[in-house]
Amino acid sequence: MNLKLKIWRQNGANDAGKMVDYSISNVSPDMSFLEMLDVLNEQIINEGGEPVAFDHDCREGICGMCSLFINGEAHGPDRGITTCQLHMRKFKDGDTIYIEPFRAKAFPVIKDLVVDRGAFDRIQHQGGFISVNTSGNTQDANSLPISKHAADEAMDAATCIGCGACVATCKNSSAMLFVGAKVSQYALLPQGQVEAADRVRNMVAQMDAEGFGNCTNTGACEVECPKGISLDNIARMNRELFKTMI
């Protein structure tokens, strides 16, 4: 395939940035989207230009690093996948593809398509963990009965990879799906009950401090989430927060 690419180029958070046009030829439909960008960067380097900066790591849909806004959609036109799992067969010969970074006040651009998602890390530091005695007196996990339903829901919430697609696609740049998933994976299990009140209070407070917007129940986050995290987790987070106010 021969494609036209319009890619956002920006040299840091204080740079105005702009869309730059590129043409690329002989793109195999079996390439992943990131492999196509690798080929483009090789072409740019051979022409004496500066390659396009973009995030990636595992390229297996696990790490959440490869977050691109492609033709107005987080992770591109497919569903239930990350950018690295998107293949070029989703596009047609002669297509024009717009490639931008995830845009949110809380995700400042570092360079080109790379954004700083450190806000998610700071939210996690406020409660995305449990304190466990590891001195040799830890309780055997099998001694704590947990219903199959609760275990399944906790696992579903824990599949969140923190990519930020929910924030990028939300008209309010809300991180409530991310925070809801992180709160839910502990709220559903007995191990998470001891610190439950502090966890939800502190994580929600940090989310607000980072500048994320609020949820208005549009549902775009669930649609674009590569792991299909449910809006139910936002409702659960709100219930957990309300419980701390009683």
mmCIF file with all atom_site columns, C-alpha atoms in Angstrom, residues 15 17 27 38 40 137 140 163-164 166 191 195 208 215 236 243:
data_model
loop_
_atom_site.group_PDB
_atom_site.id
_atom_site.type_symbol
_atom_site.label_atom_id
_atom_site.label_alt_id
_atom_site.label_comp_id
_atom_site.label_asym_id
_atom_site.label_entity_id
_atom_site.label_seq_id
_atom_site.pdbx_PDB_ins_code
_atom_site.Cartn_x
_atom_site.Cartn_y
_atom_site.Cartn_z
_atom_site.occupancy
_atom_site.B_iso_or_equiv
_atom_site.pdbx_formal_charge
_atom_site.auth_seq_id
_atom_site.auth_comp_id
_atom_site.auth_asym_id
_atom_site.auth_atom_id
_atom_site.pdbx_PDB_model_num
ATOM 1  C CA . ASP A 1 15  ? 6.587   24.090  21.644 1.00 0.00 ? 15  ASP A CA 1
ATOM 2  C CA . GLY A 1 17  ? 3.826   21.824  17.429 1.00 0.00 ? 17  GLY A CA 1
ATOM 3  C CA . VAL A 1 27  ? 3.435   -0.944  3.198  1.00 0.00 ? 27  VAL A CA 1
ATOM 4  C CA . ASP A 1 38  ? 9.673   1.955   12.086 1.00 0.00 ? 38  ASP A CA 1
ATOM 5  C CA . LEU A 1 40  ? 8.911   5.540   8.096  1.00 0.00 ? 40  LEU A CA 1
ATOM 6  C CA . ASN A 1 137 ? 3.656   -14.953 58.779 1.00 0.00 ? 137 ASN A CA 1
ATOM 7  C CA . ASP A 1 140 ? -2.196  -18.592 52.830 1.00 0.00 ? 140 ASP A CA 1
ATOM 8  C CA . CYS A 1 163 ? -2.416  3.172   28.682 1.00 0.00 ? 163 CYS A CA 1
ATOM 9  C CA . GLY A 1 164 ? -4.559  6.305   29.027 1.00 0.00 ? 164 GLY A CA 1
ATOM 10 C CA . CYS A 1 166 ? -9.849  6.394   28.471 1.00 0.00 ? 166 CYS A CA 1
ATOM 11 C CA . GLN A 1 191 ? -7.143  -8.198  51.146 1.00 0.00 ? 191 GLN A CA 1
ATOM 12 C CA . GLU A 1 195 ? -6.998  0.298   53.566 1.00 0.00 ? 195 GLU A CA 1
ATOM 13 C CA . ASP A 1 208 ? -8.396  15.751  40.894 1.00 0.00 ? 208 ASP A CA 1
ATOM 14 C CA . CYS A 1 215 ? -17.127 11.599  34.213 1.00 0.00 ? 215 CYS A CA 1
ATOM 15 C CA . ARG A 1 236 ? -18.067 1.088   42.299 1.00 0.00 ? 236 ARG A CA 1
ATOM 16 C CA . LYS A 1 243 ? -19.065 5.067   52.050 1.00 0.00 ? 243 LYS A CA 1
#
